GROMACS .gro file of C-alpha atoms in nm:
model
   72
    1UNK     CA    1  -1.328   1.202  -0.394
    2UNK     CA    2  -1.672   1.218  -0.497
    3UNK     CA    3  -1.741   1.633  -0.300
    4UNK     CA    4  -1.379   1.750  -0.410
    5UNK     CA    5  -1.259   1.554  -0.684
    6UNK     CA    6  -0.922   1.492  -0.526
    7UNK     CA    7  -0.767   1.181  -0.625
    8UNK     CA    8  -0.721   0.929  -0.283
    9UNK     CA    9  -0.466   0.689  -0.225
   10UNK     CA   10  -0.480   0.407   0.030
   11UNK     CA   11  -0.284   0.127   0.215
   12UNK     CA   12  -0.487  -0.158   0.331
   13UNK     CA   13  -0.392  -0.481   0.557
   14UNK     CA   14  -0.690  -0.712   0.552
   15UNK     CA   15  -0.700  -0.968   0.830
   16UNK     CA   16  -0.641  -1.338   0.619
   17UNK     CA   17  -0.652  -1.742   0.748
   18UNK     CA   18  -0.223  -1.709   0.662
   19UNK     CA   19  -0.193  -1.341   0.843
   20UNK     CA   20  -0.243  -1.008   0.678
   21UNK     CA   21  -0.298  -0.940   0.303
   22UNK     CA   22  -0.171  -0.582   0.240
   23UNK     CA   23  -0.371  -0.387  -0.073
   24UNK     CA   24  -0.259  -0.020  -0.287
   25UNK     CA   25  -0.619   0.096  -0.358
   26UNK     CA   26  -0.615   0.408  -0.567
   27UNK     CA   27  -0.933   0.638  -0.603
   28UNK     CA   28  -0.981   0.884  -0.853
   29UNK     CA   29  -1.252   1.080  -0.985
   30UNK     CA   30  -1.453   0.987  -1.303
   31UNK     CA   31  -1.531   1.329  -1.487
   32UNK     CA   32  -1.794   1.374  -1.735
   33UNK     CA   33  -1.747   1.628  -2.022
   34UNK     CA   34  -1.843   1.951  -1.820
   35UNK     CA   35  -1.576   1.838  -1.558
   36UNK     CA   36  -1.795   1.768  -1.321
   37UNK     CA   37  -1.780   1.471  -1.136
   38UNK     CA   38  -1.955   1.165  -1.166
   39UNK     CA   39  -1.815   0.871  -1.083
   40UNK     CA   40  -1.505   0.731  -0.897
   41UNK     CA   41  -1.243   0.488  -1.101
   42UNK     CA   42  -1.105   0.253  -0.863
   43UNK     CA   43  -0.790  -0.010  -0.857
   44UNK     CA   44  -0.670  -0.225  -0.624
   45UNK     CA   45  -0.304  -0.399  -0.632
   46UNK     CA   46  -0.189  -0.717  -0.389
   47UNK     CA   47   0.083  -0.592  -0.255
   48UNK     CA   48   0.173  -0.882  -0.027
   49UNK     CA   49   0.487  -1.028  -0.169
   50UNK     CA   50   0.613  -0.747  -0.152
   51UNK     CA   51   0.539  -0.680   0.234
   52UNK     CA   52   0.667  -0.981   0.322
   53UNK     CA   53   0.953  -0.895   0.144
   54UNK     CA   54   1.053  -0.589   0.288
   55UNK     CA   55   0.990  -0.721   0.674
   56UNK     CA   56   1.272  -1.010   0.523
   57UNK     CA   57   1.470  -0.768   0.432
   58UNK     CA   58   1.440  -0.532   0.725
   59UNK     CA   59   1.474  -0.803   0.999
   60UNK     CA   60   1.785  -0.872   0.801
   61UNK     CA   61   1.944  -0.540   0.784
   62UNK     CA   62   1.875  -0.514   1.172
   63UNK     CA   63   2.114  -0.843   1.197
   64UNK     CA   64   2.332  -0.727   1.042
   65UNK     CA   65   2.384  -0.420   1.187
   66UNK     CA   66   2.342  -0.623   1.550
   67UNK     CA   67   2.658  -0.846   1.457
   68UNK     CA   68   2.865  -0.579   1.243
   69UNK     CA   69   2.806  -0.389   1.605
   70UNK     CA   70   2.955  -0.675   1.832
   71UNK     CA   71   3.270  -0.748   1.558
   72UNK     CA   72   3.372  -0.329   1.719
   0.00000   0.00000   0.00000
């Protein structure tokens, strides 16, 4: 980000005591008034919950589709 100025964007897991906490981290150059760059801005989002929510909903979908398959 810092040689090109190209925005990033990442996905993170980061090993935890209760598993895997999963993290958005966006990176963006920090221009000064010339447009030249000089910093990075960085956030970071918990994206967890939401994980864990999707692997629900996932293993679920894959039941269903197991038991609509054996009702044929």
């Amino acid at each position: 980000v810092v040689e090109t100025g190209d925005a990033d964007r990442l996905e993170v897991g980061i090993p935890d005591t209760d598993g895997v906490r999963w993290f958005h981290i966006w990176i963006d150059a920090d221009r000064g008034d010339s447009g030249e760059v000089q910093g990075v801005v960085t956030t970071m989002v918990e994206t967890t919950e939401q994980k864990r929510r999707e692997q629900t909903l996932k293993t679920l979908l894959r039941e269903v589709s197991h038991r609509s398959k054996n009702l044929l």
